[in-house]
mmCIF file of C-alpha atoms and ligand atoms in Angstrom:
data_model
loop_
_atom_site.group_PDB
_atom_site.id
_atom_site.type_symbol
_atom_site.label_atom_id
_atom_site.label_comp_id
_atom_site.label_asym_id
_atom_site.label_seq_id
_atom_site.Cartn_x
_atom_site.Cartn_y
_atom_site.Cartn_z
ATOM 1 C CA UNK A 23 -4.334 -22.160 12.594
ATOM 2 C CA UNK A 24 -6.768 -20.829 9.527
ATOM 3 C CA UNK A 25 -6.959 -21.472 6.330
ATOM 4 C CA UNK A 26 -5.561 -19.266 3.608
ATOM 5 C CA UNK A 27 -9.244 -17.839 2.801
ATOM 6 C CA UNK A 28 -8.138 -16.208 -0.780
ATOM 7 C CA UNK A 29 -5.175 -15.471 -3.180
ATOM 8 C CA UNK A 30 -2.021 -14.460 -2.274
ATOM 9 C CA UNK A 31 -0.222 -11.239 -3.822
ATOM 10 C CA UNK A 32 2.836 -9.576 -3.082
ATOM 11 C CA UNK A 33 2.793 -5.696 -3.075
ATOM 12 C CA UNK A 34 5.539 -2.592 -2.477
ATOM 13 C CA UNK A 35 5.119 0.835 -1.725
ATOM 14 C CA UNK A 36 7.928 2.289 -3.172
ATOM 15 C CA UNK A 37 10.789 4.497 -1.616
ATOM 16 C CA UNK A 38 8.711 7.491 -3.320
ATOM 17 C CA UNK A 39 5.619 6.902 -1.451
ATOM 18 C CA UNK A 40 7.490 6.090 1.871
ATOM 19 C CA UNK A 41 10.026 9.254 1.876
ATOM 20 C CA UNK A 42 6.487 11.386 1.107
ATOM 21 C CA UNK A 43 4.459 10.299 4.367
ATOM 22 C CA UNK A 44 2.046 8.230 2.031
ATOM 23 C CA UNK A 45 2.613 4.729 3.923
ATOM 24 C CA UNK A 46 -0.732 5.171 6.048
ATOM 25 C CA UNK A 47 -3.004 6.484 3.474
ATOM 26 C CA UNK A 48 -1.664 3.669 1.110
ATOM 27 C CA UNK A 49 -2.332 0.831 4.114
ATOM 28 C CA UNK A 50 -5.563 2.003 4.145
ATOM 29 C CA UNK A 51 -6.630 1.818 0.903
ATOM 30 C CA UNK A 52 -5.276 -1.553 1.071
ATOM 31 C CA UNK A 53 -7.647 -2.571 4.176
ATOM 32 C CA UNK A 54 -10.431 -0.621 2.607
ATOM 33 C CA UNK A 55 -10.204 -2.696 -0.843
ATOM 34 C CA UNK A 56 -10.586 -6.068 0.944
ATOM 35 C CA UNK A 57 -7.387 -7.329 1.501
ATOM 36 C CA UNK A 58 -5.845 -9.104 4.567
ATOM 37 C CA UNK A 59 -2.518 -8.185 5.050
ATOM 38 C CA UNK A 60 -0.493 -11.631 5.765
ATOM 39 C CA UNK A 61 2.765 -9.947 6.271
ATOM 40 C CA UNK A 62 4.522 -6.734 6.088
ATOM 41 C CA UNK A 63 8.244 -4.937 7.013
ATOM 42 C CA UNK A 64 9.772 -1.984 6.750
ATOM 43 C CA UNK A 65 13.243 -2.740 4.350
ATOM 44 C CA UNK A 66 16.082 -1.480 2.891
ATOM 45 C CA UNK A 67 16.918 -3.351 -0.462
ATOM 46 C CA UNK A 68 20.484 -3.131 -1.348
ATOM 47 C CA UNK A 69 21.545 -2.489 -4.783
ATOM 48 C CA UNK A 70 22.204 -6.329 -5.359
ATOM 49 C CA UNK A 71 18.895 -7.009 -3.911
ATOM 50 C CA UNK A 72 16.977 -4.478 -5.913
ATOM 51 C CA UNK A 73 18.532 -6.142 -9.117
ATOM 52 C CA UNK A 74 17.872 -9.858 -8.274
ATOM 53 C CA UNK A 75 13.933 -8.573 -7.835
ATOM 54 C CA UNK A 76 13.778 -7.116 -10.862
ATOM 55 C CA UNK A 77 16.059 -9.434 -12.724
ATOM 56 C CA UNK A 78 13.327 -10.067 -15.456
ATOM 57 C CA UNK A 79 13.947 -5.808 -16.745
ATOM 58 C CA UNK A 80 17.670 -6.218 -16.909
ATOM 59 C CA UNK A 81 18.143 -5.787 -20.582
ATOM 60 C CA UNK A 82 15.517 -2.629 -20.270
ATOM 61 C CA UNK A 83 16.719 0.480 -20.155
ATOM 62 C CA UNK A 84 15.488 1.677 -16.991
ATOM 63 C CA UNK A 85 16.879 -0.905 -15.623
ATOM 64 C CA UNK A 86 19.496 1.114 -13.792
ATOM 65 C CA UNK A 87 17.999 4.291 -12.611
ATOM 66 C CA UNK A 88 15.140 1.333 -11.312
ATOM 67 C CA UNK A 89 17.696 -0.543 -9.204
ATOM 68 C CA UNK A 90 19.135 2.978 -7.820
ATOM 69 C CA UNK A 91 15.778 3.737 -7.122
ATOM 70 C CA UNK A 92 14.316 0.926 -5.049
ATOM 71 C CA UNK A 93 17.597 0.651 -3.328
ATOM 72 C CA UNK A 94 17.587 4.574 -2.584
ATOM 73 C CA UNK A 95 15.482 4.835 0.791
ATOM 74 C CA UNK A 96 13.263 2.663 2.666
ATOM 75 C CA UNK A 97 10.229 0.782 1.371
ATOM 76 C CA UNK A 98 7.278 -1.510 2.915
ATOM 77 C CA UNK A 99 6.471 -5.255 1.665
ATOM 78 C CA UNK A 100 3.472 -6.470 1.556
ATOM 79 C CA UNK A 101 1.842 -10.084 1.246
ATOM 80 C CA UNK A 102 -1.936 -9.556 0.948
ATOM 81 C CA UNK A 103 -4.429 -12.127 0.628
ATOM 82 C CA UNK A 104 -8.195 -11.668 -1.479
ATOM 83 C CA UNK A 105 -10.011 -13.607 -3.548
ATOM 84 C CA UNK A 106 -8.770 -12.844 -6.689
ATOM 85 C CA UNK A 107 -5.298 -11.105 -4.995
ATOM 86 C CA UNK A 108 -3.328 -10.608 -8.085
ATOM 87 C CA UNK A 109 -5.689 -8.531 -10.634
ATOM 88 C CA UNK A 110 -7.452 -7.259 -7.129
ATOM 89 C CA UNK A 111 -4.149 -5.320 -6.260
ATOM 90 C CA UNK A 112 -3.269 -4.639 -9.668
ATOM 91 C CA UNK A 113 -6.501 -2.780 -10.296
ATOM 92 C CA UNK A 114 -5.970 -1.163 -7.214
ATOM 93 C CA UNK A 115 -2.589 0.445 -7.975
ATOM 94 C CA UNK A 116 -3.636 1.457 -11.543
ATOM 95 C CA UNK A 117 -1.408 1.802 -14.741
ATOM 96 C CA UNK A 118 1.965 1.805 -14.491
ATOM 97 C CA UNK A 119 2.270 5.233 -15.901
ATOM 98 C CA UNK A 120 0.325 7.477 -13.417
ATOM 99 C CA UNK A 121 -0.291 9.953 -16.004
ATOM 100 C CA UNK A 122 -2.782 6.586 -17.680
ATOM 101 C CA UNK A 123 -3.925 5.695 -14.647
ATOM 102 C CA UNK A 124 -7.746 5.979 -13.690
ATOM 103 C CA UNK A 125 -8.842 8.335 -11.211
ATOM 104 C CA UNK A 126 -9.288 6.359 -7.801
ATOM 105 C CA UNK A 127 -6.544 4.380 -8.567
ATOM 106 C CA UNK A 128 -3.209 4.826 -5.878
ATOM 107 C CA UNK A 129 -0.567 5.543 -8.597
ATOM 108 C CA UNK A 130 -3.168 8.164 -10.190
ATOM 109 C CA UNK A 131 -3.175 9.931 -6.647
ATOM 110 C CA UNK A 132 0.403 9.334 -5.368
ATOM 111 C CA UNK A 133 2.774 8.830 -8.112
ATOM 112 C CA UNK A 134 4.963 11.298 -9.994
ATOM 113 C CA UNK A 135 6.171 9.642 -13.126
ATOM 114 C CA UNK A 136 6.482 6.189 -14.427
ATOM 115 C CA UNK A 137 9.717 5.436 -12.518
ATOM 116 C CA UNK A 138 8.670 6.651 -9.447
ATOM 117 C CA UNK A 139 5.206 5.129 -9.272
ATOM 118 C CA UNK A 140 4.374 4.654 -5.606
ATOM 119 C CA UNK A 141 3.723 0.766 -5.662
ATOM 120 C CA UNK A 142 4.451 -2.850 -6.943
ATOM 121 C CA UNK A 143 2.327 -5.609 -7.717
ATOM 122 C CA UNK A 144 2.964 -9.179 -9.108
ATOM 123 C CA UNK A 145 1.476 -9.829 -12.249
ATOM 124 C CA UNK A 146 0.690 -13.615 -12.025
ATOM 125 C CA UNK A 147 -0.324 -15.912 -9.106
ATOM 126 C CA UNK A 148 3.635 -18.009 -9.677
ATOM 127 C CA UNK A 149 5.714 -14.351 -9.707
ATOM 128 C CA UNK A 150 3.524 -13.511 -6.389
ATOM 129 C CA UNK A 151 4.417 -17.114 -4.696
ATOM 130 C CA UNK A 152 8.493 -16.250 -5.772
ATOM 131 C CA UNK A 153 8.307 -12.066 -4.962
ATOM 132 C CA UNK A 154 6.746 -13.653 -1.089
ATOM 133 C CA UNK A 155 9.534 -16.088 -0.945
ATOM 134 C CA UNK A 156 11.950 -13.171 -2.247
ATOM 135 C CA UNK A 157 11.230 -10.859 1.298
ATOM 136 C CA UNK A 158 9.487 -13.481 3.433
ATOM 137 C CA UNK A 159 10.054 -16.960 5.292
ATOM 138 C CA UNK A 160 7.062 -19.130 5.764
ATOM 139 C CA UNK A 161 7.249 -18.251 9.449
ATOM 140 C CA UNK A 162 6.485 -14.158 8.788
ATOM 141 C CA UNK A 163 3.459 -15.025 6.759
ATOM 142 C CA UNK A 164 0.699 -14.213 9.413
ATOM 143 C CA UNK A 165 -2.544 -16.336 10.568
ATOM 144 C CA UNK A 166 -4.626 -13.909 11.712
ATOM 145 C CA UNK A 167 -7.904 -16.617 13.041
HETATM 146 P P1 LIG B 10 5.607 -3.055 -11.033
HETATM 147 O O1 LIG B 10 6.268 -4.302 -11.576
HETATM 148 O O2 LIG B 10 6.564 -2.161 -10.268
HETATM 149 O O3 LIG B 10 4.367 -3.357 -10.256
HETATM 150 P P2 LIG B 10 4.341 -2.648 -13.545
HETATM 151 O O4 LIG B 10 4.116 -4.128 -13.535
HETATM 152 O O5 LIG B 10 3.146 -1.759 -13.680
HETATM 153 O O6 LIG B 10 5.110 -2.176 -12.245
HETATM 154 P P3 LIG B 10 6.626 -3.118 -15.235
HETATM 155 O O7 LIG B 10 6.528 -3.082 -16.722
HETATM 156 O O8 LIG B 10 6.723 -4.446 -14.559
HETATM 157 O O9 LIG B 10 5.387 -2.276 -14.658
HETATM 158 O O10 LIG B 10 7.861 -2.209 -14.826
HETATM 159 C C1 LIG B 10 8.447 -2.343 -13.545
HETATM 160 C C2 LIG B 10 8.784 -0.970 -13.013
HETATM 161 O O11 LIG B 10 9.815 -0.419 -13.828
HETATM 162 C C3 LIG B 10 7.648 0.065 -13.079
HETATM 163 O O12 LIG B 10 6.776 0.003 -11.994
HETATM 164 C C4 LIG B 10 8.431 1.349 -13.075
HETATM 165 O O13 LIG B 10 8.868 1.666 -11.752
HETATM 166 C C5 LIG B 10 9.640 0.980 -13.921
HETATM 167 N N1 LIG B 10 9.423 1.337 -15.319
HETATM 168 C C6 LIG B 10 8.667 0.669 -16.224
HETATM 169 N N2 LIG B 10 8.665 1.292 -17.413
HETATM 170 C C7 LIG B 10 9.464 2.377 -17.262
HETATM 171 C C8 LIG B 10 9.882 3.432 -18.115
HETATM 172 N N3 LIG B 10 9.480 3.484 -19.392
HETATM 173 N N4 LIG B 10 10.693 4.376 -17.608
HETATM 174 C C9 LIG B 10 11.109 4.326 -16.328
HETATM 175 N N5 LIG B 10 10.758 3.362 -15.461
HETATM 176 C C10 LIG B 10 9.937 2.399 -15.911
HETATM 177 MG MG1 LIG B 11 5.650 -5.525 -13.161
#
């Protein structure tokens, strides 16, 4: 069995994304940018599970129409592994408002709005080890040497 060669980081692409055909063209920038993918499923969050993930927006308000939304069609889950995984993926996805985001970036080319913004990505080594543990046992996380 290998060794975990980077960081870990735990990634979505959103309902959005999925219900528009983008799921290919978003793995591949994935691959393409470095990043071993350790595990990954197809999912349907339910509304309770959609709120325990993003527990730490509860008081915002988006919070709603963000639960309805990641609970409102299938999305993928991702754990990918790089050296330097977290700000790696992060960069990747671009700003959270696609409208800010750079060119290049996945949100600035798939993404409608702020709410529906094609991916997720952890924002600190600790939230990726608990969004992993969130959507994966310790058996799904791949070895792939
Ligand atoms: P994510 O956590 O999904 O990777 P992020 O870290 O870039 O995105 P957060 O501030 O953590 O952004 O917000 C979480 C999610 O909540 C955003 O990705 C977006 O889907 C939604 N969201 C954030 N701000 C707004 C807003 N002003 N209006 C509507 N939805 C928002
Ligand atoms: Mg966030």
């Amino acid at each position: 069995m290998s060794e975990q060669i980077g960081n870990l980081t735990f990634g979505i692409i959103k309902p959005d994304a999925v219900r528009a055909g983008k799921t290919g063209a978003i793995i591949q920038r994935i691959t393409d940018g470095g990043f071993r993918i350790r595990a990954m499923k197809l999912i349907r969050m339910t509304r309770e599970e959609a709120e325990g993930f993003y527990a730490v927006h509860r008081e915002r308000p988006f919070f709603a129409g963000l639960v309805e939304f990641m609970s409102s069609a299938p999305c993928v889950v991702l754990a990918l592994e790089r050296d330097g995984a977290v700000k790696a993926w992060r960069d990747l996805m671009g700003a959270t408002d696609p409208a800010k985001a750079d060119a290049g970036t996945i949100r600035k080319e798939f993404a409608a709005s702020i709410g529906e913004n094609a991916v997720h990505g952890s924002d600190s080594e600790e939230n990726a080890r608990i969004e992993i543990a969130y959507f994966f046992s310790q058996l799904e996380l791949v070895n792939s040497e």
